Coordinates of C-alpha atoms and ligand atoms in Angstrom, one line a residue:
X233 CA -70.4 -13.1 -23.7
X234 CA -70.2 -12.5 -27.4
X235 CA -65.9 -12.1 -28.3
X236 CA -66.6 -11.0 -31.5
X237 CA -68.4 -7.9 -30.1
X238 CA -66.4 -7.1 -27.7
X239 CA -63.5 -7.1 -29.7
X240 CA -64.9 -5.2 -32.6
X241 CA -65.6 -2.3 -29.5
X242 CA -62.1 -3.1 -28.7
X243 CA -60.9 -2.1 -32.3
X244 CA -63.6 0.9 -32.4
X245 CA -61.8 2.7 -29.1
X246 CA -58.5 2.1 -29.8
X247 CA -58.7 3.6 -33.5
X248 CA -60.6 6.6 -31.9
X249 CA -57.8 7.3 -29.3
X250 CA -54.8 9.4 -30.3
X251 CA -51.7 10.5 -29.2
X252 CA -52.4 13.3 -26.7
X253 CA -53.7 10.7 -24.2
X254 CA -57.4 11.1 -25.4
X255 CA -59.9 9.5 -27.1
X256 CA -62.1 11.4 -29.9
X257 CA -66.1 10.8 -29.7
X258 CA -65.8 9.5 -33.7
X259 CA -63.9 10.6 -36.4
X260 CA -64.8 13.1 -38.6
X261 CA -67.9 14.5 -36.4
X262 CA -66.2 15.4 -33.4
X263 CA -62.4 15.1 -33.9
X264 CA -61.5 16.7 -30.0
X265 CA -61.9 15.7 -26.6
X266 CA -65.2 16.0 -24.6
X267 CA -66.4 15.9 -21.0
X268 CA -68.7 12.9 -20.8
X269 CA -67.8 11.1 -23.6
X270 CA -64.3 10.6 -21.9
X271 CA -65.7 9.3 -18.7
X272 CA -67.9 6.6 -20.7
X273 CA -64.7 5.7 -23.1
X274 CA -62.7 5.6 -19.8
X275 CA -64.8 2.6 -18.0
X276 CA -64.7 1.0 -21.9
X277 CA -60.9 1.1 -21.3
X278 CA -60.6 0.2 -17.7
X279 CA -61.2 -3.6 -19.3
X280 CA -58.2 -4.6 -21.3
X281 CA -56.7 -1.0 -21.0
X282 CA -56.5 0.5 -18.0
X283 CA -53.2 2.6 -18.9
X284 CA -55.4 4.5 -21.4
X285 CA -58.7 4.7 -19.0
X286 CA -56.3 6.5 -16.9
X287 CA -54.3 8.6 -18.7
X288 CA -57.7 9.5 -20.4
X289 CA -59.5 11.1 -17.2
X290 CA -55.7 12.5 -16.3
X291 CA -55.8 14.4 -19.7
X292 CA -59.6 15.7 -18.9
X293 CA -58.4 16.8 -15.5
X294 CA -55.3 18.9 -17.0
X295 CA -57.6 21.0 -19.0
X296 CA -59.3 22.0 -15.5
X297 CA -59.2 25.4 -15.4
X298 CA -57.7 27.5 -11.5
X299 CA -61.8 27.9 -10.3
X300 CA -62.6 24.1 -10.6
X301 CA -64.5 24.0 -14.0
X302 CA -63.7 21.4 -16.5
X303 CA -64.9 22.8 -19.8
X304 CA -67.1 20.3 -22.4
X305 CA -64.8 20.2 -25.3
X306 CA -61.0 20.5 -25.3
X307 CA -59.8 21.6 -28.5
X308 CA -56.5 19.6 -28.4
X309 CA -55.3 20.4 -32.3
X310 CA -56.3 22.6 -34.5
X311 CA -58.3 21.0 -36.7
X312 CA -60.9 22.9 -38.1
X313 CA -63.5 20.8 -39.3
X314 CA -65.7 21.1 -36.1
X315 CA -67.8 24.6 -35.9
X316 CA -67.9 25.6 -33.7
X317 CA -64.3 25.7 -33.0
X318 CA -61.8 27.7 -30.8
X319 CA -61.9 31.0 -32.2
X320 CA -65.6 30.8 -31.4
X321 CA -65.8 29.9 -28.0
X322 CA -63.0 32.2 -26.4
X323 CA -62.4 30.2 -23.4
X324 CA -59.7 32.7 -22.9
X325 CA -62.0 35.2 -21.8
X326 CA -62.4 33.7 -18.6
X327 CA -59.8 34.9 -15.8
X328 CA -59.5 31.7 -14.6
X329 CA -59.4 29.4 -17.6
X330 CA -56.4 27.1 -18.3
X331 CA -53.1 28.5 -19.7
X332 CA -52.2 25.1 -21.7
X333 CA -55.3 23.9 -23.2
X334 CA -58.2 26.0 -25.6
X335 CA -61.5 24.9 -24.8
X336 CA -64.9 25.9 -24.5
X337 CA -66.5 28.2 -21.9
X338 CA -69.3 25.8 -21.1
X339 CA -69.2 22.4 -19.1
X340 CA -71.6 19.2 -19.2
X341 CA -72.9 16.4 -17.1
X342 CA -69.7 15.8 -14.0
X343 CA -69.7 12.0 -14.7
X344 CA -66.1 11.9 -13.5
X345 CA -66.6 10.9 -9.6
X346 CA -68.6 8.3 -10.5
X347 CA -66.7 7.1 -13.8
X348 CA -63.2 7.0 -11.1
X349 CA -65.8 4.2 -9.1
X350 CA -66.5 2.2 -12.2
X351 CA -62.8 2.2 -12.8
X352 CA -62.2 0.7 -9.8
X353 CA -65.1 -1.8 -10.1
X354 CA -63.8 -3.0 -13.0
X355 CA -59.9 -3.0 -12.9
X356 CA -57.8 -6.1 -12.1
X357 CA -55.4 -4.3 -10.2
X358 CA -57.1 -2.6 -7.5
X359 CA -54.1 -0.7 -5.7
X360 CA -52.8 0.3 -9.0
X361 CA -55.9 2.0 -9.9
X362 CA -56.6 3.1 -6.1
X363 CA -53.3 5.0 -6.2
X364 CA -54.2 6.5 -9.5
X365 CA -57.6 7.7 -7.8
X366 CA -56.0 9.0 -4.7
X367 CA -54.3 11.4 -6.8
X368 CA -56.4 13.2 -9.0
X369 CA -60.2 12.7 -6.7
X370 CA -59.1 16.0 -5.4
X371 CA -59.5 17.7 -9.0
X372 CA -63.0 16.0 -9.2
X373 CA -64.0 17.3 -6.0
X374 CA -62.9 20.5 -6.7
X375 CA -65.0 20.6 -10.0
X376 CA -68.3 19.9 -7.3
X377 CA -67.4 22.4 -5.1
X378 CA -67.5 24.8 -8.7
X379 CA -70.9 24.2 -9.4
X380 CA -72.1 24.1 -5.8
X381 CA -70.7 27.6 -5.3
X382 CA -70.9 28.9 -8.4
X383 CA -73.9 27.2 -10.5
X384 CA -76.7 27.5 -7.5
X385 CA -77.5 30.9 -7.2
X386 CA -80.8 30.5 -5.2
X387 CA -78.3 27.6 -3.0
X388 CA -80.7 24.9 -3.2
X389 CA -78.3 22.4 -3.8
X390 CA -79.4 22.0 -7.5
X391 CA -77.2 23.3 -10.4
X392 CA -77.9 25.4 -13.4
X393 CA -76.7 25.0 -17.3
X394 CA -77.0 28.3 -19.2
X395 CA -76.4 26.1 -22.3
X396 CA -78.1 23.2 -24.0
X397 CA -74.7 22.3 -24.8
X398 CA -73.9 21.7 -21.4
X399 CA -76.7 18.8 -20.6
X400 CA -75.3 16.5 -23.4
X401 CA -78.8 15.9 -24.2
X402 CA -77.9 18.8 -27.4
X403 CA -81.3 19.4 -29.3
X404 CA -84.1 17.8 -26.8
X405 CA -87.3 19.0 -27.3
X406 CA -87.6 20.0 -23.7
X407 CA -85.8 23.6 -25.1
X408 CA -88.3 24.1 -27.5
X409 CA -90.3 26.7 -25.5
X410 CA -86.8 28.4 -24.0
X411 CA -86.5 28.8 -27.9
X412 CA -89.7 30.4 -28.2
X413 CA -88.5 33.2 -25.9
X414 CA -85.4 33.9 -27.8
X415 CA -85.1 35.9 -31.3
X416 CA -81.5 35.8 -32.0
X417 CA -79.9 36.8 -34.9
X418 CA -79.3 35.1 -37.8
X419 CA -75.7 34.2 -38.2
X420 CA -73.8 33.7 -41.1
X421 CA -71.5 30.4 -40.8
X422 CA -70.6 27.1 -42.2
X423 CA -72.2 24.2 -40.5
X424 CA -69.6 21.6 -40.7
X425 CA -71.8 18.8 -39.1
X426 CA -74.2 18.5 -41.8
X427 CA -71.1 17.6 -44.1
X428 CA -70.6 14.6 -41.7
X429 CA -73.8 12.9 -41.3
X430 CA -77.7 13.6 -43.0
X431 CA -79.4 17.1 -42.1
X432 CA -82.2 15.0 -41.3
X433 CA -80.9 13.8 -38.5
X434 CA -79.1 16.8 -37.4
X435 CA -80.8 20.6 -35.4
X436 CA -81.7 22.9 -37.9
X437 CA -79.9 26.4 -38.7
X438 CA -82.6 28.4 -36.9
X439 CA -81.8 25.9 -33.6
X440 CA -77.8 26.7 -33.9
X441 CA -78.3 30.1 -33.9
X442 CA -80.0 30.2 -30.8
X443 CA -77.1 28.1 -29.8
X444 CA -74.5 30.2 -31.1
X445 CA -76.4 33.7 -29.1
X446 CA -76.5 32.2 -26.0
X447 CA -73.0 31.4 -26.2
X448 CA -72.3 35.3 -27.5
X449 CA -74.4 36.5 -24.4
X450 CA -71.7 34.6 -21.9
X451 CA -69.0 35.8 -23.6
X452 CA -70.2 39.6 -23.5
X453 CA -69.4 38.4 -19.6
X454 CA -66.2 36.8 -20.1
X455 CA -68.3 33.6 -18.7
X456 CA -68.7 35.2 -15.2
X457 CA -71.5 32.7 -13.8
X458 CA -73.1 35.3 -11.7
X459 CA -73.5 37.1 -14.5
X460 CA -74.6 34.6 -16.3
X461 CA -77.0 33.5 -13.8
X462 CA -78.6 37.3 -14.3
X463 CA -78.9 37.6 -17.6
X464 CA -78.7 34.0 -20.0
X465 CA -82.6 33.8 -21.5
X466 CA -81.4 29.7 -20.7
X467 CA -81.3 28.8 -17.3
X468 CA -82.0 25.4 -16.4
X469 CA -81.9 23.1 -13.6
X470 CA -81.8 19.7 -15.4
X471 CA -82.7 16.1 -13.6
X472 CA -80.0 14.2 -15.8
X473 CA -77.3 16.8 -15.0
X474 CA -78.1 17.3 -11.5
X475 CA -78.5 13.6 -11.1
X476 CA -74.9 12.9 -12.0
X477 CA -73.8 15.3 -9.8
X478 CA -75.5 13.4 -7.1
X479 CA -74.3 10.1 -8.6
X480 CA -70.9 11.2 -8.4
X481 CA -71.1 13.1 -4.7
X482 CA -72.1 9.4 -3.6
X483 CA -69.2 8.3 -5.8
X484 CA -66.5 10.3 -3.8
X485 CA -67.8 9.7 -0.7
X486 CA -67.3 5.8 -1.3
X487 CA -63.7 6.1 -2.8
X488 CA -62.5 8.7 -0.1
X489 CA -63.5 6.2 2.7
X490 CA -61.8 4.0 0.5
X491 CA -58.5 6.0 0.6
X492 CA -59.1 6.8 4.4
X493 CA -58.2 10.3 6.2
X494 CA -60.4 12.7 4.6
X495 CA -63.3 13.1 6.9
X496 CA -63.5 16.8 6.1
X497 CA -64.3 16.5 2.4
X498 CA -66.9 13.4 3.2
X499 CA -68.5 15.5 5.3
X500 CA -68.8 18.6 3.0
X501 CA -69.6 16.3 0.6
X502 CA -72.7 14.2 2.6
X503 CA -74.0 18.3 3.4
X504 CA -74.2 18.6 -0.4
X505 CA -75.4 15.1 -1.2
X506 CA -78.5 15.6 1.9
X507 CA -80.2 18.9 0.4
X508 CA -79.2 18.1 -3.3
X509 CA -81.4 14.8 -2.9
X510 CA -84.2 16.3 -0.8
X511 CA -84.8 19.7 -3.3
X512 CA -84.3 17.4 -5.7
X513 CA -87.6 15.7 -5.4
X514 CA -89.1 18.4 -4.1
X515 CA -88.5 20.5 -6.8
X516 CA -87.8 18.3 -9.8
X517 CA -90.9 15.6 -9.7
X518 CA -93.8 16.2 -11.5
X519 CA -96.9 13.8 -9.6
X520 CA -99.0 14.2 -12.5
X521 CA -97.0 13.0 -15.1
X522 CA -94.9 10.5 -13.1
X523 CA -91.2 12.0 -14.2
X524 CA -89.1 13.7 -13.4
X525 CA -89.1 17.4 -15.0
X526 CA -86.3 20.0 -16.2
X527 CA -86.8 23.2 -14.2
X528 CA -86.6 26.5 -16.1
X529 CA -85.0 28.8 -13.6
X530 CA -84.9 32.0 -15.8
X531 CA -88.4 32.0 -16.3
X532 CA -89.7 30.1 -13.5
X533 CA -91.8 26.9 -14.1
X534 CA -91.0 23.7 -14.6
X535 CA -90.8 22.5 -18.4
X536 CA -93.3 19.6 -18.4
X537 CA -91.8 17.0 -21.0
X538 CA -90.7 13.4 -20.2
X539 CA -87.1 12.2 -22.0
X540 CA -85.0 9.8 -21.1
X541 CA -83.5 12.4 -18.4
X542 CA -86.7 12.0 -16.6
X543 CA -86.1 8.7 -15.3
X544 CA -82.1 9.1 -14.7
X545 CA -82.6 9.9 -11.4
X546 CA -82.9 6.0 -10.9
X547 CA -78.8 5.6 -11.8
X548 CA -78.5 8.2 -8.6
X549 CA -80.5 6.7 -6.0
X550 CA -82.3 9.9 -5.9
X551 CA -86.3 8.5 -5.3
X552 CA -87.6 6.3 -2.8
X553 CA -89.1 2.6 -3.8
X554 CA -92.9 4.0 -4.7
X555 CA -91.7 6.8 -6.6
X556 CA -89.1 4.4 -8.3
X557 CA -92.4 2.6 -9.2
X558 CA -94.1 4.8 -10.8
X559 CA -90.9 6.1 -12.9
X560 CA -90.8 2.8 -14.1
X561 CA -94.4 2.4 -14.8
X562 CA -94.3 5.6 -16.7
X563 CA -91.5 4.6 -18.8
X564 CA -92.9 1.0 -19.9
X565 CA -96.4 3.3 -20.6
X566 CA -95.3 5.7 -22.2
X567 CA -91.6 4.4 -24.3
X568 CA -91.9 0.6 -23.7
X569 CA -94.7 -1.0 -26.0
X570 CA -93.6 -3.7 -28.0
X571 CA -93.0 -1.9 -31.2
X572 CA -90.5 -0.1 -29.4
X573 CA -86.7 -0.9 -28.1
X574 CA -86.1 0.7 -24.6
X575 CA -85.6 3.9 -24.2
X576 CA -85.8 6.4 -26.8
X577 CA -84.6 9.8 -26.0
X578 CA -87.9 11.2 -26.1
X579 CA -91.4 11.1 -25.2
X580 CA -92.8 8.9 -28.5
X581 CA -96.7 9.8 -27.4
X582 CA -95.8 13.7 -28.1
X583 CA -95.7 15.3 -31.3
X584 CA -92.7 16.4 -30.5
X585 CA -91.0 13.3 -31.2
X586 CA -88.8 12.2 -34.1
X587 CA -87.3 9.3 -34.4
X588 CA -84.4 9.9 -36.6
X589 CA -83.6 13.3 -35.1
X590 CA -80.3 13.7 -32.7
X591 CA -81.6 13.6 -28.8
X592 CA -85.1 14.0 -30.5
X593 CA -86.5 10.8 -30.1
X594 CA -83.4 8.1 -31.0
X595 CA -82.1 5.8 -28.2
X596 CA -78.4 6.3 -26.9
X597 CA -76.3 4.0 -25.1
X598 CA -75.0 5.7 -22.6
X599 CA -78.5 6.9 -21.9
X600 CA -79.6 3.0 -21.6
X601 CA -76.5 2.2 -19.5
X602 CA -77.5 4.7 -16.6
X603 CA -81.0 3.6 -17.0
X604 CA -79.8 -0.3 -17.1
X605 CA -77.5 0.4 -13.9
X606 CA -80.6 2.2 -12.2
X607 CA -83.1 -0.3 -12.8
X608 CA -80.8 -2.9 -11.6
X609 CA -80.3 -0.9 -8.3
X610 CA -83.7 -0.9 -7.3
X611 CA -84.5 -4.5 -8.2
X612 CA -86.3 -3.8 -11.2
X613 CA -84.3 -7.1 -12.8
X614 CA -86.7 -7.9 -16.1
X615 CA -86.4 -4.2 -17.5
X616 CA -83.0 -3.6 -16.5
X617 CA -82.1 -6.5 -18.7
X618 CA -84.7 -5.5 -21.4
X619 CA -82.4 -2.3 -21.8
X620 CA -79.4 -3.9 -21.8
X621 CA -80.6 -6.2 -24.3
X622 CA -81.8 -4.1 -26.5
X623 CA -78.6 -2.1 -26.4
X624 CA -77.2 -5.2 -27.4
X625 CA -79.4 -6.0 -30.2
X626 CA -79.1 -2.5 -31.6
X627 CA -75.3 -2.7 -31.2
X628 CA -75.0 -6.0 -33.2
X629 CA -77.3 -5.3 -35.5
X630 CA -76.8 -1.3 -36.2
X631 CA -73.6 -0.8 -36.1
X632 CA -71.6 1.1 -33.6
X633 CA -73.3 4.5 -34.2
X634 CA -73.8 7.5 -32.3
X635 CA -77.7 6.9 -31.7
X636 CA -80.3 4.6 -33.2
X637 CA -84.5 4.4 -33.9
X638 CA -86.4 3.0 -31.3
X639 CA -88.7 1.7 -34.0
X640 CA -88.6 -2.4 -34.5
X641 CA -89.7 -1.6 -37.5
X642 CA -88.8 1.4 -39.3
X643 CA -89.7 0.4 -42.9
X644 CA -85.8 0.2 -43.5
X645 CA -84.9 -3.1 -45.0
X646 CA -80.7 -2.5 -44.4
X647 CA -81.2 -0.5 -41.3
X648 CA -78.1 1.2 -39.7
X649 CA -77.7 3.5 -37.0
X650 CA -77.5 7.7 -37.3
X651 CA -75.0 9.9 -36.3
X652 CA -71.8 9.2 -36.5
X653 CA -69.9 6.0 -37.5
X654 CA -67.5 3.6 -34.7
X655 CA -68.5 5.9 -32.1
X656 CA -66.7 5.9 -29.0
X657 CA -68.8 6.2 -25.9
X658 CA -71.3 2.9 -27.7
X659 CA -68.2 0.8 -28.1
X660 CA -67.1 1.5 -24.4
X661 CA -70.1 1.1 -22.7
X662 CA -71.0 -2.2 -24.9
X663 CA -68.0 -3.7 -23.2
X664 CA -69.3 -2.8 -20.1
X665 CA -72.8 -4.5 -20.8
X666 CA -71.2 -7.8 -21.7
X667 CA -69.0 -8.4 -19.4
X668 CA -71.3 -7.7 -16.3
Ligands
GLC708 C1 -73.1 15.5 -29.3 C2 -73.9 15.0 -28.1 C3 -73.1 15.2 -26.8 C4 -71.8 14.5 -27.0 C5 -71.0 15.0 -28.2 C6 -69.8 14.2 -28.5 O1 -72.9 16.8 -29.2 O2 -75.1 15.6 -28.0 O3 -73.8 14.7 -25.7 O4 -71.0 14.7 -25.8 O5 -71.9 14.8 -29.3 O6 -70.1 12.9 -28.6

């Protein structure tokens, strides 16, 4: 276990928290609260922390709005160097969205369920955190019962985003095409990302206003899902999204055994978990290419890229052993050669990839944590700790950025990592890597 790390991470999430009873992603990037991030910074804290692990999901789970949702972004102050901000997203618009807390109308990937396990895993005092689970698992399992009712409109048991946005994977190639359909207007606003951190590594204007329409189109609804479901030209069913649901289903089965006397909600819960896993691989696998693929539900066909997301499914349980193979297998083909540290973001073979660019092609750690857990799961030892080494390395090495290049060698002398600086969800989850 390397101290100095660890404590360094230690330093890194304890600057980043902040007196609401929530932790910001970085400074100056992304100055509010997000979904996710929070549940990633949470198992960080559950270490030496757990006071702020908890009050941090507590705080997530007050911003939940009367229908179940929990919102991606929570716009606890009003600062306004984030666009785009408040006055932009309207969360107000929506009957049922909170009273206390302005957020936006879109969610992202439910990592809470299983985030409230890991918490448990990792805390020294079991009953206290067992007590702090029994009351607020509810909120979680009313944020599943949301999306199952709500975000599944042909009830398959696999949810929809109608926002990039909302799959935390923000600028992935695999929208390209959606893009391609879309010819929104140009809008006229100050990007205040690009004062943060290098355009290069950063979507382009012509990507944020696609962004920034399909976020106008929800609104014209007052972000009425059905509506939503009718009309938004994006309409995915993504495998990393979906697969957290599913990891988190399995997660709230486990910890309401745990608690004891809630046989109805295991049970609603296992009917979800059953025909989310089967459609799952029914619908989501692509044979040929040996991934899993992101659906495109608004214009029906599957979007045949491989990313990171592809092989996520592994954190969830969601394949059986030969298909697990062949994930694997694809992954060490395709994203594994010996140039390479495991596992960029994107598909390095297509010419689609870039190396430098946001969820284009850099590696993220919480990407490689899922994937490091999953591996692990199904025996796959030798890669899982290849990924967690190379986290490692990266880490050390990098700095505590926001994402980093997959490239040994990238022709940079003093290499560092892109994105933003002493981020958040890296120096949680590196905790988590060294002391397993
Ligand atoms: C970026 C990422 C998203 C993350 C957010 C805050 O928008 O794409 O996944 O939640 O930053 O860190």
């Amino acid at each position: 276990m390397n101290q100095k790390l660890i404590n360094e991470a230690e330093r890194v999430l304890d600057a980043n928290f902040q007196k609401g009873g929530f932790t910001i992603p970085c400074k100056g990037l992304y100055p509010f609260q997000w979904k996710w991030d929070s549940g990633f910074i949470a198992i960080g804290f559950a270490y030496k922390n757990p006071e702020k692990a908890q009050m941090e999901i507590k705080t997530l789970l007050d911003a939940q709005w009367d229908n179940g949702f929990i919102p991606h972004i929570i716009f606890h102050t009003n600062d306004d160097s984030y666009f785009p901000g408040p006055d932009f997203h309207q969360s107000v618009l929506h009957p049922s969205s909170s009273k206390k807390y302005r957020s936006t109308g879109m969610t992202q990937p439910p990592v809470t369920g299983f985030v409230l396990k890991d918490m448990y895993r990792i805390a020294a005092d079991k009953t206290d955190m067992l007590a702090f689970i029994r009351t607020h698992i509810d909120k979680v399992f009313e944020n599943h019962r949301y999306f199952y009712t709500n975000r599944d409109p042909q009830d398959e048991g696999l949810v929809y985003i109608y926002h990039n946005w909302e799959s935390g994977t923000d600028n992935s190639p695999v929208w390209d095409d959606i893009w391609t359909t879309m010819n929104p207007p140009e809008y006229v606003f100050e990007r205040k990302d690009t004062s943060h951190v290098d355009p290069a590594e950063r979507p382009t204007k012509r990507e944020y206003d696609h962004y920034l329409h399909i976020i106008d189109i929800a609104k014209s609804h007052n972000y009425d899902d059905a509506k939503i479901a009718e009309t938004s030209p994006f309409l995915v069913q993504d495998p990393l999204f979906n697969a957290m649901l599913i990891k988190s289903n399995e997660a709230l089965i486990e910890l309401y055994q745990l608690i004891g006397g809630e046989a109805e909600k295991i049970e609603t819960l296992s009917a979800w978990q059953q025909k989310s896993i089967a459609n799952f691989n029914k619908k989501l696998y692509d044979d040929e290419l040996g991934a899993y693929v992101h659906y495109d539900l608004r214009n029906e066909k599957p979007i045949r890229q491989i990313s990171s997301s592809s092989f996520s499914p592994l954190f969830a349980n969601i394949p059986d052993k030969e298909r697990a193979h062949k994930l694997v297998e694809t992954m060490l083909g395709k994203f594994g050669g010996e140039d390479k540290y495991l596992c960029a973001s994107f598909d390095p073979s297509s010419d689609r990839f870039n190396p430098k660019k946001y969820w284009r092609g850099p590696v993220w750690i919480n990407m490689n944590w899922m994937l490091y857990y999953g591996l692990k799961n199904y025996g796959f030892a030798e890669v899982a700790e290849r990924i967690k080494n190379d986290s490692i390395a990266l880490l050390e090495r990098d700095g505590f950025f926001e994402y980093f290049d997959c490239r040994k060698d990238n022709g940079e002398a003093h290499r560092k990592g892109y994105g933003g600086g002493d981020f958040s969800w890296s120096a949680a989850l590196l905790i988590d890597f060294l002391k397993t």
